[in-house]
mmCIF file of C-alpha atoms in Angstrom:
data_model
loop_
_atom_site.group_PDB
_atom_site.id
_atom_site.type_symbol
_atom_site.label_atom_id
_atom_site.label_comp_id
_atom_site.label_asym_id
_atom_site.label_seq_id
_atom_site.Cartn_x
_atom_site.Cartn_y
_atom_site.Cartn_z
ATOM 1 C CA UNK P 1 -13.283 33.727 34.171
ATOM 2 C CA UNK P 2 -14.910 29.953 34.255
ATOM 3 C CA UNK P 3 -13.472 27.426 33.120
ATOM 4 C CA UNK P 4 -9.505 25.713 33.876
ATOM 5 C CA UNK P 5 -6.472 26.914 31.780
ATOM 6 C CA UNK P 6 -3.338 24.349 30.784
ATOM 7 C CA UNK P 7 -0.096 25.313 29.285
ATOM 8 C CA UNK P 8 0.123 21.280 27.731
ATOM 9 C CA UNK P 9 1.355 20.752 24.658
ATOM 10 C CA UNK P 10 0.306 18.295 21.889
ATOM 11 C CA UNK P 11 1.384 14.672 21.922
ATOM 12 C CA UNK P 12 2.150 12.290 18.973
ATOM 13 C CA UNK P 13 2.259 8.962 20.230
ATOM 14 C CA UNK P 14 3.017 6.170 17.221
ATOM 15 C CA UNK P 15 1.748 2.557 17.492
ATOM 16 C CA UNK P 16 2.560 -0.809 15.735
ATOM 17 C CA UNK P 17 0.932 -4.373 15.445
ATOM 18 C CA UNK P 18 2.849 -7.355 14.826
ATOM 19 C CA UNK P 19 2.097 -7.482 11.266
ATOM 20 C CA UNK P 20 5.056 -5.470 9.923
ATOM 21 C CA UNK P 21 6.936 -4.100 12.871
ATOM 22 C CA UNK P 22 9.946 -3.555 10.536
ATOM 23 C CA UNK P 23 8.573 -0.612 8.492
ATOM 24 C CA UNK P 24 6.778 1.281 11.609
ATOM 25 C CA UNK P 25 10.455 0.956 13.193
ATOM 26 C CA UNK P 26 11.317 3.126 10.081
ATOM 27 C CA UNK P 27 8.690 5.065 10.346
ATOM 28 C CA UNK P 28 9.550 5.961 13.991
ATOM 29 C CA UNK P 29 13.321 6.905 13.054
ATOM 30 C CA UNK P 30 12.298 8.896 10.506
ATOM 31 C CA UNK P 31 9.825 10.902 13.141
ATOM 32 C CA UNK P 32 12.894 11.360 15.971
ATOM 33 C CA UNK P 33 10.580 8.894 18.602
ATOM 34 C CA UNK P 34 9.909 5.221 19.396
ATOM 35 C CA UNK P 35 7.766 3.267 19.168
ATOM 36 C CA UNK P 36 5.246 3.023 21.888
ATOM 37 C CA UNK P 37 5.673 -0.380 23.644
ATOM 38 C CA UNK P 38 2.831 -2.679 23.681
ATOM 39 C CA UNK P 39 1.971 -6.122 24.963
ATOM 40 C CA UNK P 40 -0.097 -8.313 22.195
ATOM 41 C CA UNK P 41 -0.299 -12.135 22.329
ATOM 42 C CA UNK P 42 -2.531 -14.629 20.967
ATOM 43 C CA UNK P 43 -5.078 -16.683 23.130
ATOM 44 C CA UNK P 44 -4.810 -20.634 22.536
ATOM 45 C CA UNK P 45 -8.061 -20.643 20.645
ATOM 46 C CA UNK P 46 -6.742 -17.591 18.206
ATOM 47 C CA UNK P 47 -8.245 -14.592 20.317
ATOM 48 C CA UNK P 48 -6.061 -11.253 20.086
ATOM 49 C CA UNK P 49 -4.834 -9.386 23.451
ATOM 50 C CA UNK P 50 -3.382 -6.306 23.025
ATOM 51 C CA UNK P 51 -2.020 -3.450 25.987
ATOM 52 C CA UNK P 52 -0.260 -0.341 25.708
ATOM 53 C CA UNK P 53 2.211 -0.221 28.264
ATOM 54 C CA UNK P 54 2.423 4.143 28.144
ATOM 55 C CA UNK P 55 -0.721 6.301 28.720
ATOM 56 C CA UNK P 56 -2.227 7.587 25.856
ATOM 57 C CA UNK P 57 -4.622 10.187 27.286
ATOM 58 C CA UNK P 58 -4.991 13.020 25.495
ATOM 59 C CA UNK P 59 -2.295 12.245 22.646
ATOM 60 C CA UNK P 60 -2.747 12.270 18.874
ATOM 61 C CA UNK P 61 -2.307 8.579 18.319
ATOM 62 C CA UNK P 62 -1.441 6.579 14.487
ATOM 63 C CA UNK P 63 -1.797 2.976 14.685
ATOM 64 C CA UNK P 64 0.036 1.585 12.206
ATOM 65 C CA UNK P 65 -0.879 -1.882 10.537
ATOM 66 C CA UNK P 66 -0.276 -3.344 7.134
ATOM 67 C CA UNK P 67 -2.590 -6.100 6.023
ATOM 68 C CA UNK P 68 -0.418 -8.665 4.943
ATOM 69 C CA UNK P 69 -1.241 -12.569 5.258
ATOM 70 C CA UNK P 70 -2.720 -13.937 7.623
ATOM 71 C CA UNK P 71 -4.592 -10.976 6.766
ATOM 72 C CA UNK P 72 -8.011 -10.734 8.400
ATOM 73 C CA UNK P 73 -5.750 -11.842 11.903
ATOM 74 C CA UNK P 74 -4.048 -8.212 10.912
ATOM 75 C CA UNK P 75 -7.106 -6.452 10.522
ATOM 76 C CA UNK P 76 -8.381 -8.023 13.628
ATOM 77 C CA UNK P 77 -5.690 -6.563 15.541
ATOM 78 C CA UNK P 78 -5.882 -3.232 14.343
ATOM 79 C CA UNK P 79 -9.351 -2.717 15.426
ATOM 80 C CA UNK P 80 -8.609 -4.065 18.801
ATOM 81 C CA UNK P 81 -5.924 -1.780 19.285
ATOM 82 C CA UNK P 82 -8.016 0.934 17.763
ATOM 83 C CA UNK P 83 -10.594 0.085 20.290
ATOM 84 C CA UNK P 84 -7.582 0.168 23.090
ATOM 85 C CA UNK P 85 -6.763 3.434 22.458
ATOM 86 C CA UNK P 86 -10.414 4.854 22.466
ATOM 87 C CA UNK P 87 -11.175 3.599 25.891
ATOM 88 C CA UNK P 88 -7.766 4.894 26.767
ATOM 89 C CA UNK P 89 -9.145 8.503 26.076
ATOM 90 C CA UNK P 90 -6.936 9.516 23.363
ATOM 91 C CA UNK P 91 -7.621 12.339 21.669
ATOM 92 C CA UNK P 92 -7.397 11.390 18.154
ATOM 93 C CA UNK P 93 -6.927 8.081 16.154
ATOM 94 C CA UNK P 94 -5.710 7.514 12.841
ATOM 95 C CA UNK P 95 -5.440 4.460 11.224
ATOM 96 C CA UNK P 96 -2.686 3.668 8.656
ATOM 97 C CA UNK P 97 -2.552 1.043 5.888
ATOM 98 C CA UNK P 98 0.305 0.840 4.068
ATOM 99 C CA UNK P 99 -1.367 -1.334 2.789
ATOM 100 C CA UNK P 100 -5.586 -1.745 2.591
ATOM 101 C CA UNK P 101 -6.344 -5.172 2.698
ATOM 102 C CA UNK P 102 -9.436 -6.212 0.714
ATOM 103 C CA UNK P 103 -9.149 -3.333 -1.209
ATOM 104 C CA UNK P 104 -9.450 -5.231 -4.776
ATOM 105 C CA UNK P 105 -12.977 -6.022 -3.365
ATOM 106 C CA UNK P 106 -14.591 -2.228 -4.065
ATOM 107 C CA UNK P 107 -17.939 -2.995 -6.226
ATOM 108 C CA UNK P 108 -19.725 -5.560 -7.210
ATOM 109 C CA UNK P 109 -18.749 -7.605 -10.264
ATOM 110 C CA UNK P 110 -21.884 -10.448 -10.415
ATOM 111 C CA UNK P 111 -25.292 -10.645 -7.985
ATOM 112 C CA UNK P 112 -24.425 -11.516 -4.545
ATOM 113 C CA UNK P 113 -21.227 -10.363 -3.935
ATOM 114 C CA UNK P 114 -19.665 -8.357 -0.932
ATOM 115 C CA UNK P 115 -18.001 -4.749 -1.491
ATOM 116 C CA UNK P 116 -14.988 -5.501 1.218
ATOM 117 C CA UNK P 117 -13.416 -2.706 1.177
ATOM 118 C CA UNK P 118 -16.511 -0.843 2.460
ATOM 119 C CA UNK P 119 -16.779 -3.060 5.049
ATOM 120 C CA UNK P 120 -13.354 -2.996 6.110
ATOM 121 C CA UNK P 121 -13.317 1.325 6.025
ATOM 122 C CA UNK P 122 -16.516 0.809 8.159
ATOM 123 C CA UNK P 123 -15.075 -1.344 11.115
ATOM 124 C CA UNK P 124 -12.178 0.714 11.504
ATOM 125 C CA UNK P 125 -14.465 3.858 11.619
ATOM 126 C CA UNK P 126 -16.662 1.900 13.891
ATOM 127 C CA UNK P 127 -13.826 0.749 15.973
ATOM 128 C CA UNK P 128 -12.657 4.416 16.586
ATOM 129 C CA UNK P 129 -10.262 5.712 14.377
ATOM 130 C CA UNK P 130 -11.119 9.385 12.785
ATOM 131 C CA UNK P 131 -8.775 9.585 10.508
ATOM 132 C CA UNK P 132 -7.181 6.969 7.731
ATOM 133 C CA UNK P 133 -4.026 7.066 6.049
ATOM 134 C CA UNK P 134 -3.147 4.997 3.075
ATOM 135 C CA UNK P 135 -0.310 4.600 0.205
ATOM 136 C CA UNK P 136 -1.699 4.001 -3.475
ATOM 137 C CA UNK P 137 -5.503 2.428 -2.867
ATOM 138 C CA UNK P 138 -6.438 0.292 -5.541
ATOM 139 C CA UNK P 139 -9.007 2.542 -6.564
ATOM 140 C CA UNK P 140 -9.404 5.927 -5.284
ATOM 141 C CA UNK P 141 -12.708 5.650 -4.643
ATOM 142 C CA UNK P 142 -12.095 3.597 -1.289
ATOM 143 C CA UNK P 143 -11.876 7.276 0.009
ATOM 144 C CA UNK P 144 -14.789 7.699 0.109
ATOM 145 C CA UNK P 145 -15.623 4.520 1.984
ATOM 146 C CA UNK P 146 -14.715 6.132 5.424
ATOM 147 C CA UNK P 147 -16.724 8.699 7.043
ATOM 148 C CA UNK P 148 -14.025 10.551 8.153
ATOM 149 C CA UNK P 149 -10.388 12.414 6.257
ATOM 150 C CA UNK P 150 -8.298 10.166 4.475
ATOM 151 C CA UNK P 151 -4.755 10.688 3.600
ATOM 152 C CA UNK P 152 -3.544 8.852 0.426
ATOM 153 C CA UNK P 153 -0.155 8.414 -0.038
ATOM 154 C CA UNK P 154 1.651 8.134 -3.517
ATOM 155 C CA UNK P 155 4.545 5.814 -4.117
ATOM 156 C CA UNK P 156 5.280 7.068 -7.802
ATOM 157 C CA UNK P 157 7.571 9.785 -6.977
ATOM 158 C CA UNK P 158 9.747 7.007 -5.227
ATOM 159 C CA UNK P 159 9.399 4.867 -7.667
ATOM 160 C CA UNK P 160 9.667 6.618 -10.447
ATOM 161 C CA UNK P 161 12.630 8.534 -9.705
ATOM 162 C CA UNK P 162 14.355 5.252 -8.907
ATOM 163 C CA UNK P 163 13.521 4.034 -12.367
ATOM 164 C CA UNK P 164 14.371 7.055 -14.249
ATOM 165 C CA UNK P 165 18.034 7.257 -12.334
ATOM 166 C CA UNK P 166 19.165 3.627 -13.680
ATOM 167 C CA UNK P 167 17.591 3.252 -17.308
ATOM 168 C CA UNK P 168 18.328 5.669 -20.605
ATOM 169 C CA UNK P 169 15.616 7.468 -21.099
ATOM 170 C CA UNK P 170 15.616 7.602 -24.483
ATOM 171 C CA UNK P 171 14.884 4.034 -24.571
ATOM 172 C CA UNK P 172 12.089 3.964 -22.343
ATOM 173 C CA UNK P 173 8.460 3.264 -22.674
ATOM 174 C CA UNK P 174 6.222 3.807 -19.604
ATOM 175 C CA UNK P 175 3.474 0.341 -19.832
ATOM 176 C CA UNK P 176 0.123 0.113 -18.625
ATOM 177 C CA UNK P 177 -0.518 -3.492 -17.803
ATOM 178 C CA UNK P 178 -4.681 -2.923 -18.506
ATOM 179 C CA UNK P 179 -6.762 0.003 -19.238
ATOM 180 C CA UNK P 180 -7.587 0.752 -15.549
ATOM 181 C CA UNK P 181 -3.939 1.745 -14.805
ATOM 182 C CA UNK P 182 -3.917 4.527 -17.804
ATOM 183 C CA UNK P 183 -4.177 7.353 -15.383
ATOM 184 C CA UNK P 184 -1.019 6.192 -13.280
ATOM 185 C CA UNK P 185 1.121 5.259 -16.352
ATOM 186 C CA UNK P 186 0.292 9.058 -17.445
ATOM 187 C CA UNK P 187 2.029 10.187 -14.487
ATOM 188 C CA UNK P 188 4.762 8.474 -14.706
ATOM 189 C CA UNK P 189 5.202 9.546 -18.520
ATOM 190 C CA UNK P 190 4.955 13.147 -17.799
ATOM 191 C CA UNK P 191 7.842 12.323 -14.449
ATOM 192 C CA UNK P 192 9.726 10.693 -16.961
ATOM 193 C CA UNK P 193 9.140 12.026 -20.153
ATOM 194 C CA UNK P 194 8.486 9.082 -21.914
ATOM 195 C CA UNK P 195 5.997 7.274 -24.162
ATOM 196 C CA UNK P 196 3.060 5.258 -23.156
ATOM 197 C CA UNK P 197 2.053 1.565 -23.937
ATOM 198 C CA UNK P 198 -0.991 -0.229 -22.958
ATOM 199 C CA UNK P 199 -1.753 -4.026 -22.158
ATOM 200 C CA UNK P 200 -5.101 -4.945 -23.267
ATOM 201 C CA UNK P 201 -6.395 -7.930 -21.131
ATOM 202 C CA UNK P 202 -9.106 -10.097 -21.154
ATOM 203 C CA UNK P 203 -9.914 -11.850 -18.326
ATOM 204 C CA UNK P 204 -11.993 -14.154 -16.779
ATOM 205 C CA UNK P 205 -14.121 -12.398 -13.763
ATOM 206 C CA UNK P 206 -14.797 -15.625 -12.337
ATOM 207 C CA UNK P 207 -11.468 -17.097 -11.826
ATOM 208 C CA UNK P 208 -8.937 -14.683 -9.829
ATOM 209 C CA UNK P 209 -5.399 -13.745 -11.178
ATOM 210 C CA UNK P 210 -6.418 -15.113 -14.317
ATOM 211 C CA UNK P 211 -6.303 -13.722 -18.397
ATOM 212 C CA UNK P 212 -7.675 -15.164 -21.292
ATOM 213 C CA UNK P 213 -5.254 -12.925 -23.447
ATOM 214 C CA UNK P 214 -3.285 -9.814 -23.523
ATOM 215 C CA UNK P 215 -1.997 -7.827 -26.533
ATOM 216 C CA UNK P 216 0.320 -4.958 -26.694
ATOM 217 C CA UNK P 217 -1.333 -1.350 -27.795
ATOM 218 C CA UNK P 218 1.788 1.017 -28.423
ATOM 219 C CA UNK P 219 5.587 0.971 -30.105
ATOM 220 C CA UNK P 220 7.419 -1.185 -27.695
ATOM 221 C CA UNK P 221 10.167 -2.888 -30.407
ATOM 222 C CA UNK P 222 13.616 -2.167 -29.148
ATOM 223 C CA UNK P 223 12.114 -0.579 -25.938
ATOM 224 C CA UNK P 224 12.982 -0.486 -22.310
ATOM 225 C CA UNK P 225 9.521 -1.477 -21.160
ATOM 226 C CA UNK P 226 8.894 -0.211 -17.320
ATOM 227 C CA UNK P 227 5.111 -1.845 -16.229
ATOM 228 C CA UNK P 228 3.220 0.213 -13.791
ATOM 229 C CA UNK P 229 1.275 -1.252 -11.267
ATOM 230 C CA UNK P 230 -0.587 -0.596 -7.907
ATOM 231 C CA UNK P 231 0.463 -4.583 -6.654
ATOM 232 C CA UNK P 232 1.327 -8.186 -7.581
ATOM 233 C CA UNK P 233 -0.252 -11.002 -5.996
ATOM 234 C CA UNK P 234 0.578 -14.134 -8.109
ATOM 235 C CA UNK P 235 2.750 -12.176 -10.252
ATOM 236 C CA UNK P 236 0.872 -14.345 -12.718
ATOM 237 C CA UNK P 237 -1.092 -11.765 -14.865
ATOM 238 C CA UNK P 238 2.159 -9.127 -14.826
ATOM 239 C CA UNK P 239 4.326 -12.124 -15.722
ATOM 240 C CA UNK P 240 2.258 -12.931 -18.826
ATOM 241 C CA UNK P 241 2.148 -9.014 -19.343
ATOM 242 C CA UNK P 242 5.943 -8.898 -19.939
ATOM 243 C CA UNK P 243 5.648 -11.986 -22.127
ATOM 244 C CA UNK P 244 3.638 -10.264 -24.476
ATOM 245 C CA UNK P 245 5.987 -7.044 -24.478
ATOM 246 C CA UNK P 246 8.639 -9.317 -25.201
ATOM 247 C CA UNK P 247 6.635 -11.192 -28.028
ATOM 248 C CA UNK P 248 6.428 -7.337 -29.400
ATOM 249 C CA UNK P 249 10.423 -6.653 -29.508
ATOM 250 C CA UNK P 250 10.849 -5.169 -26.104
ATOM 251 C CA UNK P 251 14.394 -4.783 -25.691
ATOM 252 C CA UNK P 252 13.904 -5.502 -21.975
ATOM 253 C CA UNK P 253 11.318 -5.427 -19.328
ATOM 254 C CA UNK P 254 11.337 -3.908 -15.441
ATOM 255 C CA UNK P 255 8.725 -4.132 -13.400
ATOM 256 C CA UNK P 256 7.222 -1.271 -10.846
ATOM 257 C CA UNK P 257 4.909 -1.666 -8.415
ATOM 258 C CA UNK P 258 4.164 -0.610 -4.579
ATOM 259 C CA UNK P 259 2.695 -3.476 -3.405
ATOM 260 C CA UNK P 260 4.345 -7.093 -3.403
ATOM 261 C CA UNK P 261 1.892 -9.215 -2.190
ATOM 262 C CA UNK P 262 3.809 -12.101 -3.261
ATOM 263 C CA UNK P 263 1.363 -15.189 -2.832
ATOM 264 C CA UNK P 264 1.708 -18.790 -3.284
ATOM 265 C CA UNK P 265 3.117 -19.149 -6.732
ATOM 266 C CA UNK P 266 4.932 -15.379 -6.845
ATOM 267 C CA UNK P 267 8.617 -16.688 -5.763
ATOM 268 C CA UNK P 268 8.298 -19.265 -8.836
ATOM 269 C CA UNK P 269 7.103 -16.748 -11.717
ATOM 270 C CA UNK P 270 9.040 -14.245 -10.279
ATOM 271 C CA UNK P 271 12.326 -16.115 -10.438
ATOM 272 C CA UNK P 272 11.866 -17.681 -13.636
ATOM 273 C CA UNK P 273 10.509 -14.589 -15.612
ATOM 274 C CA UNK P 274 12.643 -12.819 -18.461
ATOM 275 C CA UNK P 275 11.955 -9.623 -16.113
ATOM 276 C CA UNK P 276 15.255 -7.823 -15.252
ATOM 277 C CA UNK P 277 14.076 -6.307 -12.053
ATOM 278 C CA UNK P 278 11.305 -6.070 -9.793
ATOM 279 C CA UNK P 279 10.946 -3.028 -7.746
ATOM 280 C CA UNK P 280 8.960 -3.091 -5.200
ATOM 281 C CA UNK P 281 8.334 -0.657 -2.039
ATOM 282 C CA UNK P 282 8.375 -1.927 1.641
ATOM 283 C CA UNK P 283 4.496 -1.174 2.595
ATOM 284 C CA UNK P 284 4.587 -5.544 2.728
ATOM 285 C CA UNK P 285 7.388 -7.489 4.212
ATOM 286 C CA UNK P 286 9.161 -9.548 1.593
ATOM 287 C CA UNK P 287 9.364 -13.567 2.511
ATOM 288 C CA UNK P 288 12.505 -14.946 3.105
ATOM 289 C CA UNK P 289 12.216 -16.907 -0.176
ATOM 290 C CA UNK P 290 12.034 -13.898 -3.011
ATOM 291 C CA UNK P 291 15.054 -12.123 -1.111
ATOM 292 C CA UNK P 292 16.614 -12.389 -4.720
ATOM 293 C CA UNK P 293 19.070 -10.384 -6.791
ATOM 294 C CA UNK P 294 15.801 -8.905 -9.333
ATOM 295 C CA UNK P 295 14.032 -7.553 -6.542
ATOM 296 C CA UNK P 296 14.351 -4.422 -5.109
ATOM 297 C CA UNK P 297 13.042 -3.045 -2.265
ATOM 298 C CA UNK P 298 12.636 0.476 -1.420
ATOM 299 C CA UNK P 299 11.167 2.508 1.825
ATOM 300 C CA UNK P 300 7.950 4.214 2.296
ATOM 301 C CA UNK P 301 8.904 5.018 5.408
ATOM 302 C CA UNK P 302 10.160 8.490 4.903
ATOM 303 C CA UNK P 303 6.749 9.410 2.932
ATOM 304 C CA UNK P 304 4.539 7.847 6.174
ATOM 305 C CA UNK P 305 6.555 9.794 8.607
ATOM 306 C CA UNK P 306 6.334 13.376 6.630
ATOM 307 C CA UNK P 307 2.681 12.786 6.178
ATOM 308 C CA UNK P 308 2.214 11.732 10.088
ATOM 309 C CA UNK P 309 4.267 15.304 10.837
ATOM 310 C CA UNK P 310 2.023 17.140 8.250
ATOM 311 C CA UNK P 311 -0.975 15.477 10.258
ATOM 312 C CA UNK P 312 0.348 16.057 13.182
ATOM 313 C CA UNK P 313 0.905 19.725 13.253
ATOM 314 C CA UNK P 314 -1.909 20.573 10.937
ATOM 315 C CA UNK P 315 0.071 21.341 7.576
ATOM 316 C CA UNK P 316 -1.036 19.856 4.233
ATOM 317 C CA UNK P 317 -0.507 15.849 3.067
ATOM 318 C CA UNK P 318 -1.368 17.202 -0.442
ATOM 319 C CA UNK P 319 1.585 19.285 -0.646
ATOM 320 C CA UNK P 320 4.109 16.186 -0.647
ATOM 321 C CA UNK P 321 2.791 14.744 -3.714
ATOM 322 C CA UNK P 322 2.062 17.849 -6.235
ATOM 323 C CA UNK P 323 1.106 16.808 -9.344
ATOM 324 C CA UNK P 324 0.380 13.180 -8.291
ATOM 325 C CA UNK P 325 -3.241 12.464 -7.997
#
């Protein structure tokens, strides 16, 4: 018989960058291992150096990064330590994105502009990794950006269920902050059994995390209005959203959404808006400054960890979120 025989057994080896060390922590408890320990400092002129301080020959490696600000140094760093790990000989790499930075960038609005997220999903394939893994894409169609499987990860049943365990729902109204978000409002009015609304916005394609107007399409008066949304940046558009709900009657407003970005302006709006609560998972780190009594946070972690297993020992992702798409 040719050939040489091993009795090894498969390795899982987990990775963080710097960007969010706090949630891949989580992620590692969650999986019964550690992190793998890794040297990464920055050069004096901004250059990235990263080294893994185990051997990662022959393991099934995830590299996990979220892309929050400074983002593109985040992204940076990913590849390299994508790139690490295939000149290390691993045997597989997959990339996880809590969250997918650029992802708002996937087609073309006017002549001459970039579709980022394509470019992003081809410099991680590019750098090495065979595999992504994601949690609620701004548009599904980023899947098919990579050549290669990608595992997209639902927040909604975390959310949702959080909702739907502190408000009467009777009272509630599930609201769509614009027309692209329909789909995912749905969902959470079949999980909840409750009503949809819509926000119809105008807005101005040249000028970012801006409106020209929004008006309310549904029965919102006397309402417990729950927005729905993918992220907030500026919180200014989802602000102005609950404005207008409240302008209609709504009896009170609480916002949902997996992503807080949180930029510039967010701690303001967010503190001064007629919003009850803001609920928010932990796929970004929170700044120090919107650590306030409306927001809470709640972990991914335990939905990044089962999908890594499911990955892991060849099972199905799809089977933790039934009925989510």
């Amino acid at each position: 018989m040719s050939g040489i025989t091993t009795s090894g057994e498969k390795k899982l080896k987990l990775f963080s960058g710097r960007a969010h060390p706090e949630l891949a922590r989580e992620v590692a408890a969650a999986l019964g291992t550690e992190l793998v320990p890794t040297k990464a400092l920055d050069f004096a002129n901004g250059e990235i150096y990263v080294r893994f301080l185990e051997s990662a020959r022959g393991a099934d490696c995830f590299v996990m990064q979220s892309h929050t600000a400074p983002i593109n140094q985040w992204i940076m760093e990913q590849l390299i330590m994508i790139d690490a790990l295939k000149r290390a000989s691993a045997k597989s790499i997959t990339a996880i994105l809590p969250f997918y930075g650029y992802a708002r960038q996937d087609k073309k609005h006017l002549g001459r502009e970039p579709i980022s997220a394509r470019l992003v999903a081809d410099l991680l394939r590019q750098a090495g990794a065979d595999r992504l893994m994601a949690v609620d894409l701004h548009t599904a169609q980023i899947q098919g950006f990579f050549d290669g499987p990608v595992d997209h990860l639902f927040a909604l049943p975390l959310l949702a269920d959080y909702i739907g365990g502190k408000v009467d729902r009777d009272k509630l109204t599930v609201v769509s902050p614009d027309a692209g978000r329909v789909k995912v409002a749905d969902q959470w009015c079949d999980r909840l059994d409750a009503p949809l609304a819509i926000i119809h916005k105008r807005r101005d394609i040249t000028q970012a995390n801006t409106i020209l107007s929004a008006d309310v399409v549904g029965d919102v008066q006397d309402r417990v209005c729950v927005l729905v949304d993918d992220m907030i940046d500026t919180a200014g558009t989802i602000c102005a959203a609950a404005d207008a709900l409240f302008d209609n009657g709504a009896a009170d407003v609480v916002v949902a959404a997996t992503h807080g970005v949180l930029s510039g302006p967010a701690a303001d709006r967010l503190k001064n808006s007629r919003v009850s609560e803001f609920v928010f998972t932990n796929t970004l780190p929170t700044p120090a400054e919107l650590q306030l009594d409306k927001i809470t946070t709640l972990s991914i972690a335990p939905s990044i960890a089962a999908a890594i297993r499911e990955v892991f020992e060849e099972g199905s992702v799809t089977s933790l979120f039934e009925g989510v798409h």
